[in-house]
Amino acid sequence: MPPVIADPSLLRVLIVLVVTQFIAWGTLSLPAVIGRAMAADLEMDLTAIFASTTVLYMSMGLCSPLLARPFVKQGGRRVMIAGTVLAAPGYALLSTAQGPLTYYAAWLLLGIAGSATLSTASYIVLNEIAGLRARSAIGALMLVTGLSSSIFWPVTSALSAHIGWRSTCLVYAGLLLLVSLPLFVFLLPRRVHDHLPPSSDAAASAPASTPTRSTFYLLVGASGLNAFVAFGMGAVLIELLKAEGLSAAEAVGFGSMLGVIQISARAIDFLGGGRWDGISTAIVAGLALPVAMLLLMLSDGSHAAIGGFILIYGLGSGALAVARATMPLVFYDKAAFAKASAQIGLPLNLLSAVSAPILVELLTRYGSNAPLALSLACSCAAVVILLLLRRRRPMRAVVSS
């Protein structure tokens, strides 16, 4: 089977999704970078500002199962177009926020839009188009989109310093309408079709039986716990590094390195060429997270230890991001992937929703070791669940890995 980037039609779709996911995730990083400025302007405390993440992921999670049928019936292109059209007014509303009511209303709108445009939607589109190559295609997509924070954190900081955070919101609304929307409308296929006709090979590659409900719950548990850590740490990382003794500029600098390191981990997984499945990746990467948390807890503000934390955590979380997206492919065939992904999206986003405010509250009340200890516990629990999942892999997955 040729590499996914050698297929011109698939490469075009990958480029569209890379650019649009880059913009979609990058623009949502506002509170992580300029949360204190927003808090001062809106007269809200920092924990309340970071609660926007809760609203965002709660609305995404609740909407995700409702989109299973539209994804199957209408195709990914139409759903992602609708989500983009809805996201731009969300940023416009955020730019006019005067207090908690309008602030959270804007994030509610962005969450509804995100359920139709963010990661799950892009994975469903790639699964529709790439078929048996979906895991490699998703890996290729994530190889690039992981840089969104490395680029958008400094950009957001610079834009806000020059034009204010409200005008920055309007700039991001313009990016969605002038860049993302035309790409979806003109370059994504109007209705995706399988590249590969039904064959004995394709049938042989599908899981032999429908996964049990308990397997679904284990997938949710492992993915959810790791997502809790990843999304929570992504939101509070800069503030966490400040609490470790770094200046604001140093914290942004170290934080911006994270995306590059995460990309390196995803590159290793992508270049593996399918030699291991999502479960194997998740177990190895999951072991790195507790090590990273312990290192930072014992760092005592050392720049070397903080650098080690960024390196180890970046490698682990980068590979885990790919694993979370591809683990359902181990158990669900192509036809069931969209429905399963949408169902997993509900608990996954709900856990992601509560992560940032919980970690921020622990950070502000008890210092940096408290959120690190909780992240350590969640990471260890996730590894245990992944070891249970490994025993349930279909024979096809065991042989191929």
mmCIF file of C-alpha atoms in Angstrom:
data_model
loop_
_atom_site.group_PDB
_atom_site.id
_atom_site.type_symbol
_atom_site.label_atom_id
_atom_site.label_comp_id
_atom_site.label_asym_id
_atom_site.label_seq_id
_atom_site.Cartn_x
_atom_site.Cartn_y
_atom_site.Cartn_z
ATOM 1 C CA MET A 1 0.000 0.000 0.000
ATOM 2 C CA PRO A 2 1.560 3.352 -1.012
ATOM 3 C CA PRO A 3 2.203 6.084 1.571
ATOM 4 C CA VAL A 4 -0.795 8.315 2.178
ATOM 5 C CA ILE A 5 1.087 11.376 0.947
ATOM 6 C CA ALA A 6 1.638 9.689 -2.444
ATOM 7 C CA ASP A 7 -2.098 9.709 -3.195
ATOM 8 C CA PRO A 8 -2.857 13.145 -4.769
ATOM 9 C CA SER A 9 -6.537 13.198 -3.815
ATOM 10 C CA LEU A 10 -5.792 12.186 -0.231
ATOM 11 C CA LEU A 11 -2.877 14.616 -0.028
ATOM 12 C CA ARG A 12 -5.208 17.466 -1.030
ATOM 13 C CA VAL A 13 -7.622 16.560 1.743
ATOM 14 C CA LEU A 14 -4.749 16.308 4.221
ATOM 15 C CA ILE A 15 -3.520 19.795 3.304
ATOM 16 C CA VAL A 16 -7.017 21.235 3.763
ATOM 17 C CA LEU A 17 -7.423 19.565 7.149
ATOM 18 C CA VAL A 18 -3.926 20.539 8.293
ATOM 19 C CA VAL A 19 -4.558 24.229 7.604
ATOM 20 C CA THR A 20 -8.077 24.294 9.034
ATOM 21 C CA GLN A 21 -7.246 22.263 12.155
ATOM 22 C CA PHE A 22 -4.183 24.427 12.684
ATOM 23 C CA ILE A 23 -6.380 27.525 12.693
ATOM 24 C CA ALA A 24 -9.222 25.946 14.683
ATOM 25 C CA TRP A 25 -7.071 24.723 17.568
ATOM 26 C CA GLY A 26 -4.678 27.664 17.511
ATOM 27 C CA THR A 27 -7.423 30.256 17.832
ATOM 28 C CA LEU A 28 -8.935 28.471 20.834
ATOM 29 C CA SER A 29 -5.741 29.036 22.837
ATOM 30 C CA LEU A 30 -6.700 32.571 23.923
ATOM 31 C CA PRO A 31 -7.196 31.920 27.665
ATOM 32 C CA ALA A 32 -3.975 29.886 27.916
ATOM 33 C CA VAL A 33 -1.923 32.870 26.715
ATOM 34 C CA ILE A 34 -3.821 36.028 27.681
ATOM 35 C CA GLY A 35 -6.121 34.748 30.409
ATOM 36 C CA ARG A 36 -4.931 37.359 32.929
ATOM 37 C CA ALA A 37 -5.575 40.222 30.524
ATOM 38 C CA MET A 38 -9.063 38.911 29.818
ATOM 39 C CA ALA A 39 -9.709 38.469 33.545
ATOM 40 C CA ALA A 40 -8.663 42.058 34.328
ATOM 41 C CA ASP A 41 -10.768 43.519 31.512
ATOM 42 C CA LEU A 42 -13.877 41.470 32.305
ATOM 43 C CA GLU A 43 -13.409 41.789 36.092
ATOM 44 C CA MET A 44 -13.417 38.004 36.492
ATOM 45 C CA ASP A 45 -10.916 35.875 38.393
ATOM 46 C CA LEU A 46 -8.508 33.613 36.553
ATOM 47 C CA THR A 47 -10.356 30.420 37.503
ATOM 48 C CA ALA A 48 -13.548 31.817 35.982
ATOM 49 C CA ILE A 49 -11.699 32.705 32.781
ATOM 50 C CA PHE A 50 -10.349 29.167 32.473
ATOM 51 C CA ALA A 51 -13.852 27.810 33.073
ATOM 52 C CA SER A 52 -14.393 28.729 29.413
ATOM 53 C CA THR A 53 -12.648 25.437 28.677
ATOM 54 C CA THR A 54 -15.343 23.659 30.679
ATOM 55 C CA VAL A 55 -18.085 25.354 28.674
ATOM 56 C CA LEU A 56 -16.265 24.610 25.420
ATOM 57 C CA TYR A 57 -15.778 20.897 26.022
ATOM 58 C CA MET A 58 -19.125 20.394 27.744
ATOM 59 C CA SER A 59 -20.952 21.749 24.708
ATOM 60 C CA MET A 60 -18.698 19.787 22.361
ATOM 61 C CA GLY A 61 -19.324 16.593 24.293
ATOM 62 C CA LEU A 62 -23.089 17.006 24.466
ATOM 63 C CA CYS A 63 -23.311 17.801 20.753
ATOM 64 C CA SER A 64 -20.929 15.066 19.595
ATOM 65 C CA PRO A 65 -23.380 12.108 19.721
ATOM 66 C CA LEU A 66 -26.031 14.225 17.968
ATOM 67 C CA LEU A 67 -23.706 14.620 14.987
ATOM 68 C CA ALA A 68 -23.214 10.888 14.404
ATOM 69 C CA ARG A 69 -26.151 10.697 11.983
ATOM 70 C CA PRO A 70 -25.258 13.905 10.050
ATOM 71 C CA PHE A 71 -21.700 12.658 9.604
ATOM 72 C CA VAL A 72 -22.967 9.341 8.234
ATOM 73 C CA LYS A 73 -25.794 10.766 6.109
ATOM 74 C CA GLN A 74 -24.353 14.095 4.918
ATOM 75 C CA GLY A 75 -20.617 13.480 4.980
ATOM 76 C CA GLY A 76 -17.859 15.315 6.765
ATOM 77 C CA ARG A 77 -17.610 18.239 4.356
ATOM 78 C CA ARG A 78 -21.106 19.603 5.010
ATOM 79 C CA VAL A 79 -20.834 19.184 8.761
ATOM 80 C CA MET A 80 -17.478 20.972 8.893
ATOM 81 C CA ILE A 81 -18.766 23.827 6.716
ATOM 82 C CA ALA A 82 -21.712 24.331 9.069
ATOM 83 C CA GLY A 83 -19.411 24.289 12.104
ATOM 84 C CA THR A 84 -17.073 26.889 10.597
ATOM 85 C CA VAL A 85 -19.956 29.210 9.768
ATOM 86 C CA LEU A 86 -21.051 28.926 13.412
ATOM 87 C CA ALA A 87 -17.582 29.440 14.920
ATOM 88 C CA ALA A 88 -16.934 32.892 13.417
ATOM 89 C CA PRO A 89 -19.871 34.550 15.255
ATOM 90 C CA GLY A 90 -18.587 32.869 18.410
ATOM 91 C CA TYR A 91 -15.344 34.860 18.229
ATOM 92 C CA ALA A 92 -17.277 37.998 17.311
ATOM 93 C CA LEU A 93 -19.440 37.564 20.409
ATOM 94 C CA LEU A 94 -16.341 36.928 22.533
ATOM 95 C CA SER A 95 -14.842 40.203 21.313
ATOM 96 C CA THR A 96 -17.877 42.084 22.673
ATOM 97 C CA ALA A 97 -18.102 40.252 26.015
ATOM 98 C CA GLN A 98 -18.736 42.500 28.997
ATOM 99 C CA GLY A 99 -19.025 39.927 31.744
ATOM 100 C CA PRO A 100 -19.558 36.243 32.536
ATOM 101 C CA LEU A 101 -22.878 35.911 30.675
ATOM 102 C CA THR A 102 -21.663 36.979 27.239
ATOM 103 C CA TYR A 103 -18.219 35.472 27.839
ATOM 104 C CA TYR A 104 -19.595 31.988 28.483
ATOM 105 C CA ALA A 105 -22.233 32.349 25.749
ATOM 106 C CA ALA A 106 -19.427 32.890 23.253
ATOM 107 C CA TRP A 107 -17.608 29.764 24.419
ATOM 108 C CA LEU A 108 -20.846 27.791 24.280
ATOM 109 C CA LEU A 109 -21.208 28.760 20.632
ATOM 110 C CA LEU A 110 -17.565 27.892 19.957
ATOM 111 C CA GLY A 111 -18.067 24.494 21.589
ATOM 112 C CA ILE A 112 -21.102 23.676 19.454
ATOM 113 C CA ALA A 113 -19.107 24.666 16.385
ATOM 114 C CA GLY A 114 -16.089 22.704 17.574
ATOM 115 C CA SER A 115 -18.046 19.455 17.749
ATOM 116 C CA ALA A 116 -18.490 19.787 13.971
ATOM 117 C CA THR A 117 -15.028 21.059 13.039
ATOM 118 C CA LEU A 118 -12.339 19.896 15.450
ATOM 119 C CA SER A 119 -10.390 16.653 15.745
ATOM 120 C CA THR A 120 -13.179 14.051 15.713
ATOM 121 C CA ALA A 121 -14.676 15.581 12.588
ATOM 122 C CA SER A 122 -11.348 15.556 10.762
ATOM 123 C CA TYR A 123 -10.676 11.925 11.744
ATOM 124 C CA ILE A 124 -14.088 10.901 10.444
ATOM 125 C CA VAL A 125 -13.394 12.643 7.128
ATOM 126 C CA LEU A 126 -10.039 10.885 6.803
ATOM 127 C CA ASN A 127 -11.576 7.527 7.665
ATOM 128 C CA GLU A 128 -14.192 8.072 4.934
ATOM 129 C CA ILE A 129 -11.514 8.815 2.370
ATOM 130 C CA ALA A 130 -8.480 6.798 3.426
ATOM 131 C CA GLY A 131 -10.164 3.540 4.402
ATOM 132 C CA LEU A 132 -7.478 1.066 5.452
ATOM 133 C CA ARG A 133 -4.927 3.869 5.490
ATOM 134 C CA ALA A 134 -6.891 5.907 8.026
ATOM 135 C CA ARG A 135 -4.383 5.407 10.845
ATOM 136 C CA SER A 136 -1.491 6.645 8.695
ATOM 137 C CA ALA A 137 -3.596 9.541 7.398
ATOM 138 C CA ILE A 138 -4.569 10.591 10.919
ATOM 139 C CA GLY A 139 -0.924 10.341 11.974
ATOM 140 C CA ALA A 140 0.111 12.529 9.044
ATOM 141 C CA LEU A 141 -2.524 15.123 9.991
ATOM 142 C CA MET A 142 -1.494 15.209 13.634
ATOM 143 C CA LEU A 143 2.166 15.376 12.673
ATOM 144 C CA VAL A 144 1.636 18.975 11.556
ATOM 145 C CA THR A 145 -1.343 20.234 13.557
ATOM 146 C CA GLY A 146 0.532 19.684 16.826
ATOM 147 C CA LEU A 147 2.501 22.824 15.994
ATOM 148 C CA SER A 148 -0.592 25.012 16.417
ATOM 149 C CA SER A 149 0.277 25.987 19.995
ATOM 150 C CA SER A 150 3.927 26.664 19.146
ATOM 151 C CA ILE A 151 2.831 29.140 16.475
ATOM 152 C CA PHE A 152 -0.392 30.546 17.883
ATOM 153 C CA TRP A 153 0.746 31.124 21.472
ATOM 154 C CA PRO A 154 3.386 33.692 20.446
ATOM 155 C CA VAL A 155 1.063 35.076 17.734
ATOM 156 C CA THR A 156 -1.797 35.490 20.199
ATOM 157 C CA SER A 157 0.531 37.148 22.706
ATOM 158 C CA ALA A 158 1.897 39.549 20.071
ATOM 159 C CA LEU A 159 -1.503 40.387 18.563
ATOM 160 C CA SER A 160 -3.032 41.036 21.967
ATOM 161 C CA ALA A 161 -0.130 43.293 22.932
ATOM 162 C CA HIS A 162 -0.563 45.403 19.776
ATOM 163 C CA ILE A 163 -4.328 45.456 19.138
ATOM 164 C CA GLY A 164 -5.840 44.071 22.332
ATOM 165 C CA TRP A 165 -7.467 40.711 22.970
ATOM 166 C CA ARG A 166 -10.860 41.817 21.646
ATOM 167 C CA SER A 167 -9.494 42.745 18.229
ATOM 168 C CA THR A 168 -7.511 39.508 18.256
ATOM 169 C CA CYS A 169 -10.824 37.649 18.513
ATOM 170 C CA LEU A 170 -12.075 39.483 15.412
ATOM 171 C CA VAL A 171 -8.887 38.606 13.526
ATOM 172 C CA TYR A 172 -9.476 34.945 14.351
ATOM 173 C CA ALA A 173 -13.103 35.158 13.189
ATOM 174 C CA GLY A 174 -11.794 36.545 9.908
ATOM 175 C CA LEU A 175 -9.333 33.652 9.561
ATOM 176 C CA LEU A 176 -12.181 31.169 9.824
ATOM 177 C CA LEU A 177 -14.323 32.927 7.211
ATOM 178 C CA LEU A 178 -11.577 33.891 4.765
ATOM 179 C CA VAL A 179 -9.331 30.831 4.994
ATOM 180 C CA SER A 180 -11.020 27.795 6.572
ATOM 181 C CA LEU A 181 -14.471 28.169 5.018
ATOM 182 C CA PRO A 182 -13.292 28.486 1.373
ATOM 183 C CA LEU A 183 -10.984 25.498 1.839
ATOM 184 C CA PHE A 184 -13.881 23.338 3.021
ATOM 185 C CA VAL A 185 -16.228 24.576 0.304
ATOM 186 C CA PHE A 186 -13.906 24.347 -2.691
ATOM 187 C CA LEU A 187 -11.277 21.703 -1.887
ATOM 188 C CA LEU A 188 -12.946 18.986 0.208
ATOM 189 C CA PRO A 189 -14.828 16.360 -1.849
ATOM 190 C CA ARG A 190 -18.560 17.034 -2.036
ATOM 191 C CA ARG A 191 -19.237 13.508 -0.940
ATOM 192 C CA VAL A 192 -16.402 11.247 0.072
ATOM 193 C CA HIS A 193 -16.236 7.709 -1.279
ATOM 194 C CA ASP A 194 -14.127 4.706 -0.482
ATOM 195 C CA HIS A 195 -10.902 4.446 -2.415
ATOM 196 C CA LEU A 196 -10.831 0.712 -1.955
ATOM 197 C CA PRO A 197 -13.646 -1.540 -3.224
ATOM 198 C CA PRO A 198 -14.927 -4.275 -0.961
ATOM 199 C CA SER A 199 -12.502 -7.172 -1.074
ATOM 200 C CA SER A 200 -11.394 -10.142 0.899
ATOM 201 C CA ASP A 201 -8.354 -8.165 2.050
ATOM 202 C CA ALA A 202 -10.511 -5.309 3.338
ATOM 203 C CA ALA A 203 -12.819 -7.746 5.049
ATOM 204 C CA ALA A 204 -9.884 -9.518 6.617
ATOM 205 C CA SER A 205 -8.606 -6.240 8.020
ATOM 206 C CA ALA A 206 -11.807 -5.505 9.922
ATOM 207 C CA PRO A 207 -12.280 -6.626 13.507
ATOM 208 C CA ALA A 208 -13.703 -10.112 13.641
ATOM 209 C CA SER A 209 -16.568 -9.166 15.959
ATOM 210 C CA THR A 210 -18.284 -6.164 17.468
ATOM 211 C CA PRO A 211 -16.468 -4.992 20.617
ATOM 212 C CA THR A 212 -18.248 -5.548 23.912
ATOM 213 C CA ARG A 213 -19.675 -2.637 25.856
ATOM 214 C CA SER A 214 -17.022 -3.104 28.520
ATOM 215 C CA THR A 215 -14.335 -2.632 25.854
ATOM 216 C CA PHE A 216 -16.005 0.638 24.884
ATOM 217 C CA TYR A 217 -15.915 1.759 28.522
ATOM 218 C CA LEU A 218 -12.234 0.865 28.801
ATOM 219 C CA LEU A 219 -11.531 2.898 25.643
ATOM 220 C CA VAL A 220 -13.416 5.815 27.167
ATOM 221 C CA GLY A 221 -11.567 5.456 30.472
ATOM 222 C CA ALA A 222 -8.080 5.343 28.987
ATOM 223 C CA SER A 223 -8.761 8.094 26.452
ATOM 224 C CA GLY A 224 -10.602 10.249 28.957
ATOM 225 C CA LEU A 225 -7.977 10.133 31.692
ATOM 226 C CA ASN A 226 -5.179 10.958 29.270
ATOM 227 C CA ALA A 227 -7.291 13.703 27.691
ATOM 228 C CA PHE A 228 -7.975 15.136 31.166
ATOM 229 C CA VAL A 229 -4.229 15.469 31.690
ATOM 230 C CA ALA A 230 -3.417 16.669 28.166
ATOM 231 C CA PHE A 231 -6.109 19.322 27.846
ATOM 232 C CA GLY A 232 -5.774 20.469 31.432
ATOM 233 C CA MET A 233 -2.004 20.791 31.212
ATOM 234 C CA GLY A 234 -2.267 22.500 27.846
ATOM 235 C CA ALA A 235 -4.528 25.142 29.367
ATOM 236 C CA VAL A 236 -2.535 25.786 32.556
ATOM 237 C CA LEU A 237 1.028 25.053 31.421
ATOM 238 C CA ILE A 238 2.180 28.669 31.208
ATOM 239 C CA GLU A 239 0.733 29.515 34.628
ATOM 240 C CA LEU A 240 2.201 26.285 36.014
ATOM 241 C CA LEU A 241 5.663 27.182 34.753
ATOM 242 C CA LYS A 242 5.324 30.662 36.259
ATOM 243 C CA ALA A 243 4.495 29.022 39.580
ATOM 244 C CA GLU A 244 7.717 27.023 39.219
ATOM 245 C CA GLY A 245 9.628 30.326 39.170
ATOM 246 C CA LEU A 246 9.901 31.187 35.469
ATOM 247 C CA SER A 247 9.231 34.684 34.182
ATOM 248 C CA ALA A 248 6.307 35.241 31.814
ATOM 249 C CA ALA A 249 8.638 35.338 28.795
ATOM 250 C CA GLU A 250 10.466 32.188 29.921
ATOM 251 C CA ALA A 251 7.177 30.366 30.509
ATOM 252 C CA VAL A 252 5.921 31.197 27.007
ATOM 253 C CA GLY A 253 9.297 30.158 25.576
ATOM 254 C CA PHE A 254 9.354 26.796 27.338
ATOM 255 C CA GLY A 255 5.658 26.261 26.581
ATOM 256 C CA SER A 256 6.161 26.982 22.899
ATOM 257 C CA MET A 257 8.813 24.251 22.753
ATOM 258 C CA LEU A 258 6.172 21.720 23.731
ATOM 259 C CA GLY A 259 4.494 21.674 20.334
ATOM 260 C CA VAL A 260 7.758 20.999 18.514
ATOM 261 C CA ILE A 261 8.556 18.088 20.841
ATOM 262 C CA GLN A 262 5.049 16.667 20.459
ATOM 263 C CA ILE A 263 5.509 16.774 16.703
ATOM 264 C CA SER A 264 8.723 14.773 17.054
ATOM 265 C CA ALA A 265 6.858 12.035 18.918
ATOM 266 C CA ARG A 266 4.130 11.982 16.278
ATOM 267 C CA ALA A 267 6.781 11.783 13.560
ATOM 268 C CA ILE A 268 8.255 8.672 15.162
ATOM 269 C CA ASP A 269 4.805 7.076 15.245
ATOM 270 C CA PHE A 270 4.062 8.102 11.634
ATOM 271 C CA LEU A 271 7.411 6.865 10.326
ATOM 272 C CA GLY A 272 6.746 3.555 12.049
ATOM 273 C CA GLY A 273 4.554 2.791 9.045
ATOM 274 C CA GLY A 274 1.888 0.875 10.973
ATOM 275 C CA ARG A 275 4.329 -1.447 12.752
ATOM 276 C CA TRP A 276 2.366 -0.924 15.954
ATOM 277 C CA ASP A 277 -1.246 -0.076 16.699
ATOM 278 C CA GLY A 278 -2.818 2.646 18.830
ATOM 279 C CA ILE A 279 -2.862 0.503 21.973
ATOM 280 C CA SER A 280 0.870 -0.220 21.809
ATOM 281 C CA THR A 281 1.624 3.458 21.209
ATOM 282 C CA ALA A 282 -0.593 4.502 24.124
ATOM 283 C CA ILE A 283 1.052 2.125 26.615
ATOM 284 C CA VAL A 284 4.605 3.199 25.808
ATOM 285 C CA ALA A 285 3.720 6.902 25.660
ATOM 286 C CA GLY A 286 1.515 6.690 28.742
ATOM 287 C CA LEU A 287 4.448 5.547 30.851
ATOM 288 C CA ALA A 288 6.292 8.783 30.047
ATOM 289 C CA LEU A 289 3.690 11.031 31.670
ATOM 290 C CA PRO A 290 4.133 9.913 35.311
ATOM 291 C CA VAL A 291 7.900 10.242 34.895
ATOM 292 C CA ALA A 292 7.481 13.809 33.630
ATOM 293 C CA MET A 293 5.138 14.781 36.468
ATOM 294 C CA LEU A 294 7.510 13.407 39.104
ATOM 295 C CA LEU A 295 10.450 15.224 37.533
ATOM 296 C CA LEU A 296 8.691 18.599 37.667
ATOM 297 C CA MET A 297 7.444 17.982 41.210
ATOM 298 C CA LEU A 298 11.054 17.441 42.287
ATOM 299 C CA SER A 299 12.554 20.172 40.099
ATOM 300 C CA ASP A 300 12.626 22.962 42.710
ATOM 301 C CA GLY A 301 12.550 25.520 39.871
ATOM 302 C CA SER A 302 15.604 24.157 38.084
ATOM 303 C CA HIS A 303 15.648 25.201 34.421
ATOM 304 C CA ALA A 304 17.274 21.892 33.494
ATOM 305 C CA ALA A 305 14.560 19.883 35.246
ATOM 306 C CA ILE A 306 11.827 22.023 33.684
ATOM 307 C CA GLY A 307 13.413 21.422 30.289
ATOM 308 C CA GLY A 308 13.447 17.689 31.021
ATOM 309 C CA PHE A 309 9.785 17.829 31.971
ATOM 310 C CA ILE A 310 8.901 19.591 28.703
ATOM 311 C CA LEU A 311 10.878 16.995 26.733
ATOM 312 C CA ILE A 312 9.474 13.876 28.423
ATOM 313 C CA TYR A 313 5.931 15.186 28.731
ATOM 314 C CA GLY A 314 6.017 16.467 25.142
ATOM 315 C CA LEU A 315 7.116 13.106 23.742
ATOM 316 C CA GLY A 316 4.532 11.196 25.788
ATOM 317 C CA SER A 317 1.595 13.532 25.208
ATOM 318 C CA GLY A 318 2.423 13.904 21.516
ATOM 319 C CA ALA A 319 2.297 10.159 20.925
ATOM 320 C CA LEU A 320 -0.795 9.802 23.125
ATOM 321 C CA ALA A 321 -2.674 12.303 20.985
ATOM 322 C CA VAL A 322 -2.236 9.981 17.999
ATOM 323 C CA ALA A 323 -3.145 6.965 20.120
ATOM 324 C CA ARG A 324 -6.400 8.528 21.345
ATOM 325 C CA ALA A 325 -7.435 9.152 17.752
ATOM 326 C CA THR A 326 -6.456 5.728 16.436
ATOM 327 C CA MET A 327 -7.310 3.327 19.273
ATOM 328 C CA PRO A 328 -10.927 2.935 18.065
ATOM 329 C CA LEU A 329 -9.541 1.711 14.715
ATOM 330 C CA VAL A 330 -8.160 -1.326 16.559
ATOM 331 C CA PHE A 331 -11.652 -2.425 17.597
ATOM 332 C CA TYR A 332 -14.099 -0.819 15.122
ATOM 333 C CA ASP A 333 -14.279 -1.303 11.370
ATOM 334 C CA LYS A 334 -14.618 1.553 8.914
ATOM 335 C CA ALA A 335 -18.419 1.530 8.887
ATOM 336 C CA ALA A 336 -18.659 1.738 12.690
ATOM 337 C CA PHE A 337 -15.834 4.236 13.244
ATOM 338 C CA ALA A 338 -17.891 7.432 12.797
ATOM 339 C CA LYS A 339 -20.593 6.317 15.218
ATOM 340 C CA ALA A 340 -18.089 5.006 17.772
ATOM 341 C CA SER A 341 -15.988 8.193 17.581
ATOM 342 C CA ALA A 342 -19.055 10.374 18.071
ATOM 343 C CA GLN A 343 -20.142 8.317 21.095
ATOM 344 C CA ILE A 344 -16.672 8.399 22.626
ATOM 345 C CA GLY A 345 -16.661 12.156 22.043
ATOM 346 C CA LEU A 346 -19.292 12.744 24.747
ATOM 347 C CA PRO A 347 -17.416 11.401 27.809
ATOM 348 C CA LEU A 348 -14.052 12.413 26.331
ATOM 349 C CA ASN A 349 -15.072 16.045 25.991
ATOM 350 C CA LEU A 350 -16.838 16.102 29.361
ATOM 351 C CA LEU A 351 -13.637 14.965 31.074
ATOM 352 C CA SER A 352 -11.646 17.478 29.064
ATOM 353 C CA ALA A 353 -14.183 20.127 30.062
ATOM 354 C CA VAL A 354 -13.528 19.873 33.779
ATOM 355 C CA SER A 355 -9.752 19.471 33.523
ATOM 356 C CA ALA A 356 -8.630 23.096 33.165
ATOM 357 C CA PRO A 357 -10.735 24.618 35.984
ATOM 358 C CA ILE A 358 -9.815 21.771 38.336
ATOM 359 C CA LEU A 359 -6.095 22.111 37.637
ATOM 360 C CA VAL A 360 -6.259 25.923 37.801
ATOM 361 C CA GLU A 361 -8.085 25.780 41.136
ATOM 362 C CA LEU A 362 -5.514 23.343 42.536
ATOM 363 C CA LEU A 363 -2.693 25.518 41.203
ATOM 364 C CA THR A 364 -4.007 28.775 42.667
ATOM 365 C CA ARG A 365 -4.946 27.259 46.032
ATOM 366 C CA TYR A 366 -2.187 24.748 46.734
ATOM 367 C CA GLY A 367 0.679 25.472 44.341
ATOM 368 C CA SER A 368 2.143 23.603 41.414
ATOM 369 C CA ASN A 369 2.558 20.192 43.067
ATOM 370 C CA ALA A 370 -1.200 19.723 43.531
ATOM 371 C CA PRO A 371 -2.182 19.683 39.812
ATOM 372 C CA LEU A 372 0.936 17.646 39.067
ATOM 373 C CA ALA A 373 -0.030 15.023 41.664
ATOM 374 C CA LEU A 374 -3.548 14.709 40.227
ATOM 375 C CA SER A 375 -2.121 14.413 36.706
ATOM 376 C CA LEU A 376 0.272 11.747 37.946
ATOM 377 C CA ALA A 377 -2.595 9.694 39.415
ATOM 378 C CA CYS A 378 -4.692 9.985 36.250
ATOM 379 C CA SER A 379 -1.765 8.979 34.050
ATOM 380 C CA CYS A 380 -1.015 5.887 36.130
ATOM 381 C CA ALA A 381 -4.687 4.835 36.084
ATOM 382 C CA ALA A 382 -4.770 5.243 32.305
ATOM 383 C CA VAL A 383 -1.768 2.917 31.884
ATOM 384 C CA VAL A 384 -3.512 0.228 33.943
ATOM 385 C CA ILE A 385 -6.627 0.476 31.751
ATOM 386 C CA LEU A 386 -4.518 0.317 28.587
ATOM 387 C CA LEU A 387 -2.904 -2.902 29.800
ATOM 388 C CA LEU A 388 -6.401 -4.371 30.167
ATOM 389 C CA LEU A 389 -7.321 -3.188 26.664
ATOM 390 C CA ARG A 390 -4.215 -4.807 25.197
ATOM 391 C CA ARG A 391 -5.586 -8.215 26.213
ATOM 392 C CA ARG A 392 -8.811 -7.522 24.281
ATOM 393 C CA ARG A 393 -7.289 -6.622 20.930
ATOM 394 C CA PRO A 394 -8.721 -8.614 18.008
ATOM 395 C CA MET A 395 -6.349 -11.265 16.692
ATOM 396 C CA ARG A 396 -5.829 -9.163 13.518
ATOM 397 C CA ALA A 397 -4.483 -6.275 15.597
ATOM 398 C CA VAL A 398 -2.248 -8.536 17.669
ATOM 399 C CA VAL A 399 -0.715 -10.094 14.577
ATOM 400 C CA SER A 400 -0.200 -6.760 12.760
ATOM 401 C CA SER A 401 1.430 -5.133 15.757
#
